[in-house]
Amino acid sequence: MPVSYDTYSFFQLLFFIVDNLKCSGGWRVMILRGISCGSSWVDMSHAMTGGGRTDCRFSGTSGALLIGTTRGVDFGLKLGHEKREEQSSCSLVTKRRRKTSSLEGSGEPNKVDSDEEGEGEMPSPFPDEVLEHVLVFLQSHRDRNSVSLVCKAWFKAEKWSRQRVFVGNCYAVSPQQVIRRFPKLNSLRIKGRPRFADFGFVPPHWGAHLAPWVTALAQACPWMEEFRCKRMTVSDESLLMISRSFPLFKSLVLTSCDGFSTDGLAFITSSCRHLSRLDLEENDLDLRGGEWLSAFPETHTSLVSLNFATVDSPIDMKALERLVERSKGLKSLKVHREVNLEQLNRLLVRAPSLVELGSGSYTQTLNWNQLAELSGALQKCKKLRSLSGFWELQPVYVPSLFLLCLNLTTLNLSYVRLHTNELTKLMSYCHSLERLLVQDYVGDKGLQAVAASCRNLQELRVYPCSADGFATEEGLIAISEGCPNLKKILYFCKQMTNEAVIMFSKKLPNLTHFRLCILTPRQPDHTTNEPLDKGFGAIVQNCKQLTRLAVSGLLTDRAFEYIGRYGKKLETISIAFAGESDRGMEYMLTGCTNLRKLEIRDCPFGDAALIRGVDRYEHMRSLWMSGCQVSRPGAVWLAKQKPNLNVEVINEDMGEDCSKMLTVEKLYVYRTIAGPRNDAPEFVETLK
């Protein structure tokens, strides 16, 4: 029987959806977790209901979350596969579908087959168009996944309204399945090779080809506007197809990709008339000249962002200057190291509205007039908030950056060696900085200068510039004391202590990312010679919001017991040269209930640990194990038990038969609804 709603209830639903779903946690937690927010009844915020009082409770017996209002309607949102219980006449009931897929690789299911229908569902009282317009406000992929599980009407509305899709593993789902699930998509963000490919652990020509995706989308979605690819193999033929098949194409972002050349880039720049973003970062491409940069339309361009900082091909500087001059909306420009200071000055004069700048090399010798011109051009960039590049920076030019740093929120110095004194002077002007990337060459004193000036810092990355390392626990302690808003840290160092890590965890309880990389494997606390178990235990115990963790140093199984016990929100864990036995890995697999990615290298984890997590892998995006103690029979057993997993063995020694190997050197396990891939090279064996 159709349900009639008054005007207030209609707008109440809109307020509730937008205010609870636009944040990353609220609705998702209530629907999928059934959490009661502490007590049995909770008085919700007036802002969520437009003034009416809303109460929320979780029924532990039925698994339903009940949301009631004094003037509105009651919703009974059913969880799991339990039989529907009668609530009110206007209850909406959800039944989670069995055939699901997480396109985002987030560990949460997302329906693929749009024809399935849950039992006992009532038709939505609102037109689909209304829900579709409301869902536009949701930016989080996970929140949209949660919305699609509420009922069939919401599932359909989410299907037809989603335009941006993230595929965390290109082999987890086929292009056809994605198109069938989201027929109106116009932006695809996709990842290919495992993250350890960045460190040389994945052989060349492993796979992750973009071509099948481009071909399928060219036929089904000619309105595509964006591809954002990471660790994918992108051919010139694919770039040519993009330029010819998508007349509205606007954005191409390639990060850590290979397989293409500057000829392919020329196809994009010459044919994509609406191109607004071209971002090329850390790619392995063939250099065949700089014509791609001069191929942009001479009459008009809608370019907003251009990044070729890591493309070392020669460029036509005159063509670049003309391009910048006619790109009136240009907000981000990152050039490579061959651009000298005079050329940079000419570019800045033509683009005073830049928000993000990646400079070239600061090595050219300038006279005082030229230096004054450069400083003046930099100071005219009043909107500049992000600065990077500095492939080489002579100390004489550091003062020219002082005034520029006053309004910066992001500063990337990861490509340049700055002495402590130079960094100290620079940091004294960076009071608004929120994100900083540096080399550990600055040492502990340099990090102390950061802590003294950058109280608003939210993310810090300290990269190594040599195998010895310069940063220690003193720099880490200084950061914890001076940067109370820090949320993410990547810290390479030569030594560490439990006391420093414990202090760090207590000072920064809101930390979400903690990646500590001690350069010497299996190094203990250098003051007590004890394992670093207590330090990492404190991190997971005190930092309740932690979602990403990388551990190093001497660790026993006790550290992983702490991680499994307290790391309930951890999604990604990276481990190297740590642990004592299978129990360490078992603790994480059984305790970290939100785990999505587990990356392990050179640890004593074997078949017992692998098998113990057999019921977890289908809820994760992937598992990587290299240099461990997994046997081939153990990997085969896993593949037979879980047909929805692709269990791949990588054997770089082509002279040896994989089937005769007793141990597995590299194991890559990931869930999929597309089945075994058909483009695996000879050195990759998919176990069955």
XYZ file of C-alpha atoms in Angstrom:
688
model
C 0.000 0.000 0.000
C 1.537 3.331 -1.011
C 2.565 5.607 1.831
C 1.804 9.323 1.746
C 4.268 11.780 3.257
C 3.677 15.381 4.206
C 6.005 18.132 3.057
C 7.887 18.190 6.331
C 8.683 14.483 6.158
C 9.951 14.905 2.626
C 12.432 17.600 3.571
C 13.272 15.721 6.735
C 14.438 12.808 4.610
C 16.559 15.117 2.485
C 18.185 16.675 5.549
C 18.811 13.284 7.085
C 20.346 11.808 3.947
C 22.601 14.749 3.152
C 23.728 15.535 6.705
C 24.362 11.921 7.639
C 25.771 10.604 4.409
C 28.026 13.421 3.261
C 30.314 12.689 6.201
C 32.402 9.563 5.844
C 31.206 7.771 8.932
C 27.636 8.401 10.061
C 25.171 6.514 7.910
C 27.663 3.866 6.851
C 28.352 2.923 10.446
C 24.657 2.840 11.328
C 23.575 0.750 8.370
C 26.443 -1.697 8.055
C 27.578 -1.919 11.642
C 24.377 -1.325 13.571
C 26.073 0.801 16.220
C 23.848 2.553 18.747
C 26.259 5.420 19.396
C 26.801 4.346 23.015
C 23.501 4.180 24.896
C 20.251 2.506 23.854
C 18.701 5.803 22.796
C 20.505 8.783 21.359
C 19.187 12.286 20.872
C 20.309 13.258 17.373
C 21.284 16.765 16.271
C 18.530 19.224 15.385
C 20.429 20.059 12.215
C 19.850 16.559 10.889
C 16.069 16.803 11.066
C 15.382 20.447 10.464
C 14.356 21.072 14.076
C 12.482 17.929 15.039
C 13.852 15.599 17.650
C 15.294 12.380 16.287
C 16.009 9.272 18.302
C 18.140 6.335 17.262
C 18.446 2.879 18.726
C 19.874 -0.468 17.724
C 17.863 -3.619 18.237
C 20.400 -6.288 19.069
C 17.934 -9.146 18.678
C 16.613 -8.310 15.250
C 19.639 -6.510 13.884
C 17.594 -3.464 12.923
C 18.437 0.178 13.365
C 15.352 2.212 14.224
C 15.299 5.942 13.618
C 12.284 7.838 14.925
C 11.190 11.458 14.975
C 8.536 13.302 16.915
C 6.974 14.685 13.736
C 8.206 12.417 11.007
C 8.316 8.754 10.099
C 10.092 5.727 11.508
C 12.563 3.731 9.443
C 13.478 0.131 10.252
C 16.706 -0.539 8.345
C 17.263 -4.265 8.348
C 20.774 -5.733 8.421
C 22.019 -9.102 7.158
C 19.737 -11.880 5.898
C 17.337 -12.155 8.877
C 13.639 -12.480 8.182
C 11.877 -9.122 8.110
C 10.024 -8.198 11.298
C 7.004 -5.952 11.200
C 7.771 -2.394 12.273
C 5.509 0.492 11.279
C 3.456 0.752 8.117
C 6.107 2.954 6.546
C 9.212 0.880 7.373
C 11.817 0.399 4.710
C 13.572 -2.932 4.828
C 16.900 -3.792 3.291
C 18.192 -7.218 2.495
C 21.871 -7.438 1.640
C 22.437 -9.050 -1.737
C 24.511 -12.181 -2.005
C 26.035 -11.398 -5.371
C 28.135 -8.365 -4.543
C 31.332 -6.663 -5.521
C 33.333 -3.793 -4.117
C 34.489 -1.833 -7.119
C 36.340 0.488 -4.796
C 38.230 -2.325 -3.141
C 37.165 -0.888 0.184
C 36.167 -4.065 1.879
C 32.463 -3.215 1.609
C 30.126 -4.969 -0.829
C 28.636 -3.178 -3.772
C 26.015 -4.741 -5.964
C 26.782 -5.554 -9.584
C 23.758 -7.384 -10.956
C 21.055 -4.736 -11.147
C 18.238 -7.244 -11.758
C 18.398 -8.874 -8.330
C 15.717 -7.831 -5.883
C 15.572 -8.413 -2.143
C 12.547 -10.163 -0.687
C 9.820 -8.193 1.033
C 10.886 -4.791 -0.229
C 8.372 -1.987 -0.574
C 8.388 0.519 -3.430
C 10.010 3.853 -2.673
C 7.508 6.650 -1.905
C 9.733 9.177 -3.691
C 10.424 9.466 -7.416
C 13.798 8.099 -8.488
C 14.754 11.548 -9.738
C 14.510 12.960 -6.212
C 16.844 10.362 -4.767
C 19.264 10.801 -7.641
C 19.478 14.534 -7.006
C 20.046 13.958 -3.292
C 22.783 11.397 -3.915
C 24.734 13.961 -5.911
C 25.771 15.462 -2.573
C 27.601 12.267 -1.592
C 31.277 12.340 -2.532
C 32.530 9.264 -0.658
C 32.530 6.003 -2.618
C 31.921 4.041 0.551
C 28.912 6.116 1.531
C 27.415 5.578 -1.893
C 28.058 1.851 -1.541
C 26.138 1.914 1.732
C 23.259 3.824 0.164
C 22.900 1.193 -2.550
C 22.228 -1.450 0.126
C 19.251 0.289 1.747
C 16.574 -0.906 -0.679
C 16.089 -1.585 -4.359
C 14.845 1.926 -5.104
C 17.950 3.440 -3.548
C 20.072 0.898 -5.350
C 18.624 1.967 -8.699
C 18.910 5.648 -7.885
C 22.536 5.199 -6.899
C 23.181 3.193 -10.048
C 21.902 5.881 -12.403
C 23.340 8.837 -10.498
C 26.928 7.729 -9.921
C 29.327 9.257 -12.426
C 32.661 8.808 -10.659
C 33.870 5.248 -10.081
C 36.974 4.018 -8.281
C 38.312 0.530 -9.054
C 40.976 -0.391 -6.507
C 42.194 -3.400 -8.503
C 41.743 -3.581 -12.254
C 41.455 -7.388 -12.073
C 38.816 -7.439 -9.327
C 36.042 -6.673 -11.790
C 35.661 -6.548 -15.563
C 34.975 -3.371 -17.547
C 31.642 -4.807 -18.667
C 30.545 -5.402 -15.077
C 31.422 -1.849 -14.105
C 29.512 -0.418 -17.063
C 26.484 -2.577 -16.315
C 26.530 -1.446 -12.694
C 27.161 2.261 -13.428
C 25.992 2.991 -16.989
C 26.314 6.771 -16.592
C 29.893 6.929 -15.353
C 32.091 9.629 -16.853
C 35.133 9.443 -14.570
C 37.186 6.327 -13.862
C 39.908 6.104 -11.254
C 41.702 2.773 -11.486
C 44.720 1.044 -9.956
C 46.715 -1.816 -11.432
C 49.931 -3.379 -10.173
C 50.451 -4.052 -6.450
C 52.039 -1.207 -4.478
C 55.264 -3.186 -4.066
C 55.830 -2.606 -7.776
C 57.114 0.823 -6.738
C 60.040 -0.925 -5.052
C 60.885 -3.297 -7.900
C 59.178 -6.409 -6.525
C 56.840 -6.837 -9.499
C 58.578 -7.823 -12.763
C 58.095 -5.721 -15.903
C 55.226 -6.675 -18.212
C 53.205 -8.079 -15.298
C 49.966 -6.748 -16.753
C 47.379 -4.183 -15.624
C 46.573 -3.022 -19.157
C 44.284 -0.052 -19.616
C 43.323 -1.046 -23.168
C 40.340 -3.317 -22.285
C 38.828 -0.558 -20.185
C 39.220 2.096 -22.853
C 37.773 -0.194 -25.525
C 34.718 -1.097 -23.455
C 34.050 2.470 -22.345
C 34.479 3.829 -25.869
C 31.514 1.717 -26.941
C 29.282 2.176 -23.905
C 30.189 5.588 -22.452
C 31.294 8.009 -25.181
C 30.659 10.851 -22.709
C 33.697 9.872 -20.606
C 35.571 12.891 -19.254
C 38.340 11.525 -17.051
C 40.817 8.673 -16.571
C 42.968 8.561 -13.450
C 45.356 5.621 -13.634
C 47.950 4.382 -11.171
C 50.453 1.594 -11.883
C 48.746 0.736 -15.158
C 50.212 -0.151 -18.546
C 48.973 2.515 -20.936
C 49.754 2.136 -24.624
C 49.901 4.849 -27.259
C 47.032 3.044 -28.977
C 44.906 3.495 -25.859
C 45.709 7.196 -25.729
C 44.809 7.493 -29.403
C 41.472 5.786 -28.759
C 40.780 8.136 -25.858
C 41.436 11.152 -28.057
C 39.123 9.887 -30.798
C 36.328 8.236 -28.810
C 35.535 10.769 -26.092
C 34.741 14.218 -27.532
C 34.104 15.657 -24.040
C 37.312 14.313 -22.517
C 38.764 16.695 -19.915
C 41.237 15.023 -17.581
C 44.087 12.500 -17.827
C 46.104 11.597 -14.726
C 48.849 8.982 -15.068
C 50.859 8.020 -11.986
C 53.580 5.336 -11.996
C 52.353 4.056 -15.356
C 54.320 2.666 -18.300
C 53.912 1.477 -21.887
C 53.340 4.817 -23.607
C 55.458 7.523 -25.197
C 55.393 11.230 -25.883
C 53.679 10.373 -29.185
C 50.702 9.127 -27.194
C 50.653 12.356 -25.226
C 50.551 14.267 -28.509
C 47.337 12.427 -29.436
C 45.744 13.743 -26.250
C 46.978 17.325 -26.425
C 46.144 17.778 -30.103
C 42.684 16.189 -30.180
C 41.093 16.668 -26.747
C 39.727 20.178 -27.169
C 38.208 20.305 -23.690
C 41.313 19.093 -21.880
C 41.580 20.840 -18.511
C 43.991 18.564 -16.658
C 47.085 16.658 -17.777
C 48.988 15.222 -14.823
C 52.039 13.001 -15.422
C 53.778 11.778 -12.264
C 56.630 9.253 -11.953
C 55.858 7.442 -15.206
C 58.165 5.233 -17.252
C 57.596 6.460 -20.796
C 59.525 6.534 -24.037
C 60.832 9.974 -24.970
C 60.367 10.779 -28.643
C 60.518 14.547 -28.623
C 58.688 17.482 -27.117
C 56.086 18.008 -29.819
C 53.332 16.816 -27.479
C 53.526 20.078 -25.560
C 53.267 22.248 -28.662
C 50.281 20.256 -29.964
C 47.742 22.059 -27.779
C 45.201 24.110 -29.765
C 46.590 27.507 -30.716
C 43.242 29.270 -30.623
C 41.749 28.270 -27.295
C 42.495 26.060 -24.322
C 40.584 25.204 -21.155
C 43.713 24.017 -19.370
C 43.551 24.309 -15.578
C 46.313 21.922 -14.478
C 49.514 20.842 -16.258
C 52.125 18.613 -14.618
C 55.141 17.243 -16.485
C 57.617 17.517 -13.607
C 58.981 13.995 -14.083
C 58.909 13.941 -17.905
C 62.497 14.580 -18.948
C 61.870 15.037 -22.656
C 63.054 18.244 -24.363
C 60.340 20.851 -24.690
C 59.677 23.839 -26.899
C 59.888 26.646 -24.341
C 58.252 29.168 -26.648
C 55.313 26.821 -27.137
C 55.010 26.368 -23.372
C 55.019 30.120 -22.805
C 52.296 30.619 -25.423
C 50.259 27.805 -23.878
C 50.496 29.310 -20.397
C 49.649 32.767 -21.696
C 46.443 31.711 -23.415
C 45.379 29.404 -20.544
C 43.610 32.080 -18.549
C 42.200 29.556 -16.085
C 45.518 27.854 -15.313
C 45.752 27.129 -11.581
C 48.428 24.436 -11.375
C 51.730 24.242 -13.269
C 54.567 21.811 -12.568
C 57.571 21.870 -14.905
C 60.588 19.596 -15.105
C 64.145 20.224 -13.968
C 65.363 21.576 -17.325
C 63.371 24.783 -16.874
C 65.821 27.400 -15.614
C 65.111 30.509 -13.560
C 64.790 32.928 -16.479
C 62.279 30.633 -18.146
C 60.409 30.179 -14.869
C 60.190 33.945 -14.504
C 58.632 34.300 -17.964
C 56.071 31.627 -17.102
C 55.133 33.261 -13.805
C 54.582 36.617 -15.472
C 52.056 34.928 -17.755
C 50.288 33.014 -14.953
C 49.935 35.210 -11.846
C 46.827 33.318 -10.684
C 48.603 30.035 -9.990
C 47.546 28.162 -6.869
C 50.069 25.343 -7.291
C 53.595 25.660 -8.700
C 56.238 23.042 -9.390
C 59.445 24.883 -10.228
C 62.495 23.765 -12.181
C 66.114 23.943 -11.026
C 67.424 26.855 -8.971
C 70.994 26.631 -10.253
C 71.226 29.307 -12.932
C 73.403 32.278 -12.054
C 71.343 35.481 -12.076
C 72.406 39.083 -11.731
C 70.667 41.301 -9.191
C 68.168 42.663 -11.716
C 67.172 39.178 -12.844
C 66.861 37.999 -9.252
C 64.683 40.999 -8.422
C 62.441 40.223 -11.408
C 62.060 36.604 -10.284
C 61.259 37.609 -6.709
C 58.721 40.122 -7.962
C 57.042 37.546 -10.197
C 56.818 35.094 -7.306
C 55.357 37.687 -4.962
C 52.674 38.579 -7.506
C 51.354 35.015 -7.233
C 49.083 36.005 -4.344
C 46.956 32.864 -4.605
C 49.849 30.401 -4.455
C 49.254 27.714 -1.817
C 51.389 24.772 -2.974
C 55.060 24.767 -3.961
C 57.173 21.853 -5.203
C 60.007 21.027 -7.582
C 63.360 22.501 -6.531
C 65.334 19.754 -8.212
C 68.412 21.722 -7.267
C 68.388 24.751 -4.992
C 71.407 26.929 -4.362
C 71.398 28.587 -0.913
C 71.570 32.076 -2.417
C 68.038 31.678 -3.774
C 66.393 30.516 -0.534
C 65.602 34.095 0.655
C 63.590 34.704 -2.520
C 61.089 32.136 -1.227
C 60.567 33.601 2.234
C 57.603 35.866 1.533
C 56.129 33.264 -0.785
C 55.975 30.765 2.087
C 53.729 32.916 4.256
C 50.531 31.595 2.668
C 51.682 28.123 1.649
C 49.748 25.091 2.858
C 51.817 22.493 0.938
C 55.591 22.436 0.453
C 57.384 19.583 -1.302
C 61.162 19.576 -0.802
C 61.594 15.844 -1.338
C 63.818 16.285 -4.410
C 66.353 18.675 -2.927
C 68.971 18.368 -0.196
C 68.542 21.293 2.146
C 70.973 21.892 4.974
C 69.563 22.383 8.440
C 70.298 26.122 8.484
C 68.542 26.693 5.168
C 65.468 24.738 6.210
C 65.337 26.515 9.562
C 65.210 29.920 7.874
C 62.605 28.734 5.388
C 60.364 27.148 8.027
C 60.261 30.353 10.045
C 57.951 31.746 7.329
C 55.763 28.622 6.963
C 53.241 29.187 9.739
C 50.274 28.081 7.609
C 51.844 24.866 6.343
C 49.635 21.754 6.481
C 51.634 19.319 4.346
C 55.432 19.013 4.170
C 57.714 16.613 2.303
C 61.463 16.704 2.997
C 64.569 14.560 2.841
C 66.040 13.284 6.089
C 69.179 15.235 5.202
C 67.699 18.081 7.256
C 68.369 15.984 10.361
C 66.781 16.246 13.779
C 67.536 19.957 14.062
C 65.730 20.634 10.819
C 62.709 18.713 12.093
C 62.866 20.685 15.323
C 62.637 23.840 13.216
C 59.561 22.394 11.519
C 57.989 21.681 14.895
C 58.747 25.195 16.120
C 57.020 26.931 13.193
C 54.390 24.612 11.715
C 51.748 24.065 14.379
C 49.067 23.531 11.734
C 50.957 20.685 10.061
C 48.695 17.730 9.251
C 50.956 15.540 7.100
C 54.717 15.019 7.204
C 56.850 12.813 4.989
C 60.562 12.383 5.666
C 62.283 10.504 2.826
C 65.761 8.941 2.962
C 68.559 10.455 0.900
C 71.104 7.728 1.712
C 71.284 4.246 3.186
C 72.668 5.557 6.466
C 69.947 8.012 7.394
C 70.115 11.273 9.315
C 66.864 11.463 11.300
C 66.442 9.792 14.692
C 63.938 9.550 17.525
C 64.731 13.123 18.533
C 63.145 14.488 15.380
C 60.055 12.344 15.933
C 59.663 13.597 19.503
C 60.029 17.207 18.371
C 57.289 16.791 15.778
C 54.918 15.272 18.340
C 55.430 18.230 20.669
C 55.207 20.999 18.080
C 52.587 19.726 15.608
C 49.435 18.871 17.597
C 47.245 18.616 14.473
C 49.361 15.985 12.713
C 47.275 13.202 11.156
C 49.694 11.435 8.804
C 53.407 10.703 9.014
C 55.933 8.769 6.927
C 59.237 8.741 8.775
C 62.476 7.193 7.516
C 65.164 7.142 10.191
C 68.378 5.408 11.180
C 67.317 4.520 14.742
C 64.321 4.566 17.088
C 63.327 3.900 20.688
C 60.183 2.596 22.362
C 60.056 5.646 24.584
C 59.961 8.009 21.606
C 57.170 6.113 19.846
C 55.142 5.869 23.052
C 55.503 9.608 23.635
C 54.546 10.271 20.016
C 51.360 8.196 20.364
C 50.290 10.011 23.523
C 50.845 13.457 22.040
C 48.971 12.686 18.800
C 45.962 10.477 19.602
C 44.120 11.543 16.419
C 46.754 10.110 14.090
C 45.346 8.171 11.102
C 48.546 7.175 9.245
C 51.746 6.024 10.950
C 54.537 4.654 8.763
C 57.874 4.228 10.513
C 60.708 2.886 8.364
C 64.000 2.150 10.132
C 66.624 1.834 7.423
C 68.488 -1.064 9.064
C 66.286 -4.208 9.079
C 65.403 -5.792 12.432
C 67.024 -3.028 14.435
C 65.963 -2.952 18.117
C 65.551 -0.023 20.465
C 69.077 1.358 20.260
C 69.100 2.410 23.930
C 67.806 -0.798 25.541
C 68.392 -3.343 22.775
C 64.789 -4.509 23.247
C 62.232 -5.148 20.498
C 60.032 -2.215 19.506
C 56.878 -4.077 20.529
C 55.873 -1.592 23.216
C 56.253 1.363 20.890
C 54.026 0.001 18.140
C 51.656 -1.358 20.773
C 51.253 2.174 22.100
C 50.574 3.504 18.607
C 47.614 1.190 17.978
C 46.363 1.504 21.548
C 46.464 5.296 21.838
C 45.697 6.298 18.236
C 42.122 5.052 17.940
C 41.577 6.496 14.446
C 44.571 4.762 12.866
C 43.773 3.350 9.409
C 47.247 2.845 7.915
C 50.293 1.341 9.604
C 53.777 0.420 8.402
C 56.104 -1.277 10.886
C 59.835 -1.953 10.894
C 62.666 -2.732 13.270
C 62.961 -5.715 15.597
C 59.439 -6.948 16.368
C 58.199 -10.113 18.036
C 54.763 -11.687 17.850
C 53.788 -9.546 20.831
C 53.731 -6.442 18.599
C 51.294 -8.099 16.201
C 49.166 -9.225 19.127
C 48.833 -5.559 20.086
C 47.987 -4.653 16.494
C 45.269 -7.304 16.290
C 43.806 -6.374 19.662
C 43.684 -2.601 19.276
C 43.895 -1.876 15.534
C 40.193 -2.210 14.852
C 40.102 0.575 12.262
C 43.276 -0.415 10.444
C 42.724 -0.834 6.712
C 46.271 -1.102 5.344
C 49.238 -2.766 7.074
C 52.757 -3.008 5.614
C 55.368 -5.247 7.247
C 59.020 -5.908 6.432
C 61.615 -8.024 8.244
C 59.495 -8.550 11.350
C 57.798 -11.214 13.450
C 58.737 -14.565 14.949
C 56.165 -17.099 13.802
C 52.825 -17.625 12.071
C 51.049 -16.316 15.134
C 52.035 -12.747 14.280
C 50.127 -12.780 11.004
C 47.266 -14.705 12.598
C 46.800 -11.993 15.226
C 46.312 -9.377 12.521
C 43.990 -11.422 10.331
C 41.705 -12.327 13.215
C 41.836 -9.034 15.091
C 41.915 -6.285 12.443
C 38.325 -6.582 11.301
C 38.488 -3.651 8.868
C 41.674 -4.800 7.137
C 41.648 -4.230 3.373
C 45.286 -4.555 2.305
C 48.073 -6.569 3.900
C 51.591 -6.245 2.461
C 54.340 -8.505 3.807
C 57.941 -9.068 2.781
C 60.743 -11.130 4.311
C 58.811 -12.310 7.360
C 58.625 -15.829 8.908
C 54.953 -16.303 8.033
C 53.968 -19.563 6.333
C 51.080 -21.866 5.497
C 49.487 -21.888 8.947
C 49.122 -18.114 8.908
C 47.943 -18.068 5.298
C 45.286 -20.699 5.954
C 44.134 -19.045 9.170
C 42.944 -16.044 7.196
C 41.000 -18.057 4.639
C 37.698 -16.428 5.612
C 39.147 -12.915 5.625
C 40.577 -12.599 2.138
C 37.221 -12.256 0.407
C 36.589 -9.160 2.523
C 39.975 -7.633 1.683
C 41.247 -6.015 -1.464
C 44.533 -7.918 -1.577
C 47.294 -9.825 0.194
C 50.932 -9.600 -0.896
C 53.603 -11.937 0.485
C 57.184 -12.078 -0.781
C 60.215 -13.709 0.794
C 58.024 -15.536 3.312
C 57.619 -19.242 4.081
C 54.484 -20.053 2.116
C 54.592 -23.394 0.301
C 53.038 -24.136 -3.033
C 50.638 -26.751 -1.562
C 49.433 -24.146 0.924
C 48.741 -21.652 -1.842
C 46.971 -24.321 -3.920
C 44.790 -25.225 -0.938
C 43.733 -21.593 -0.562
C 42.842 -21.336 -4.252
C 40.656 -24.447 -4.045
C 38.876 -23.283 -0.916
C 38.053 -19.832 -2.253
C 37.161 -19.784 -5.968
C 36.323 -16.069 -5.726
C 39.982 -15.346 -5.072
C 42.719 -15.093 -7.645
C 45.787 -16.719 -6.111
C 48.794 -15.785 -8.242
C 52.343 -17.074 -7.937
C 55.060 -14.910 -9.470
C 58.185 -16.756 -10.577
C 60.879 -14.573 -12.107
C 63.187 -17.534 -12.741
C 61.826 -18.616 -16.108
C 64.159 -21.602 -16.182
C 62.372 -23.258 -13.272
C 58.997 -24.999 -13.458
C 56.577 -23.302 -11.052
C 54.735 -26.548 -10.378
C 57.918 -28.114 -8.984
C 58.742 -25.275 -6.611
C 58.336 -26.112 -2.922
C 58.114 -22.535 -1.671
C 56.421 -19.533 -3.197
C 58.715 -16.549 -3.628
C 55.936 -14.050 -4.384
C 52.255 -14.555 -3.694
C 49.516 -12.133 -4.697
C 45.966 -12.870 -3.552
C 42.986 -10.694 -4.405
C 39.247 -11.069 -4.588
C 37.527 -10.897 -7.947
C 34.165 -11.355 -9.593
C 35.768 -11.414 -13.031
C 37.545 -14.759 -12.647
C 41.182 -15.506 -13.543
C 42.724 -12.917 -15.810
C 43.462 -13.841 -19.401
C 46.532 -11.649 -19.903
C 48.882 -13.221 -17.359
C 52.490 -13.491 -18.618
C 54.456 -16.724 -18.416
C 56.012 -15.891 -15.065
C 52.581 -15.498 -13.423
C 50.640 -18.660 -12.577
C 47.055 -18.465 -11.362
C 46.438 -21.415 -9.058
C 43.199 -23.373 -9.271
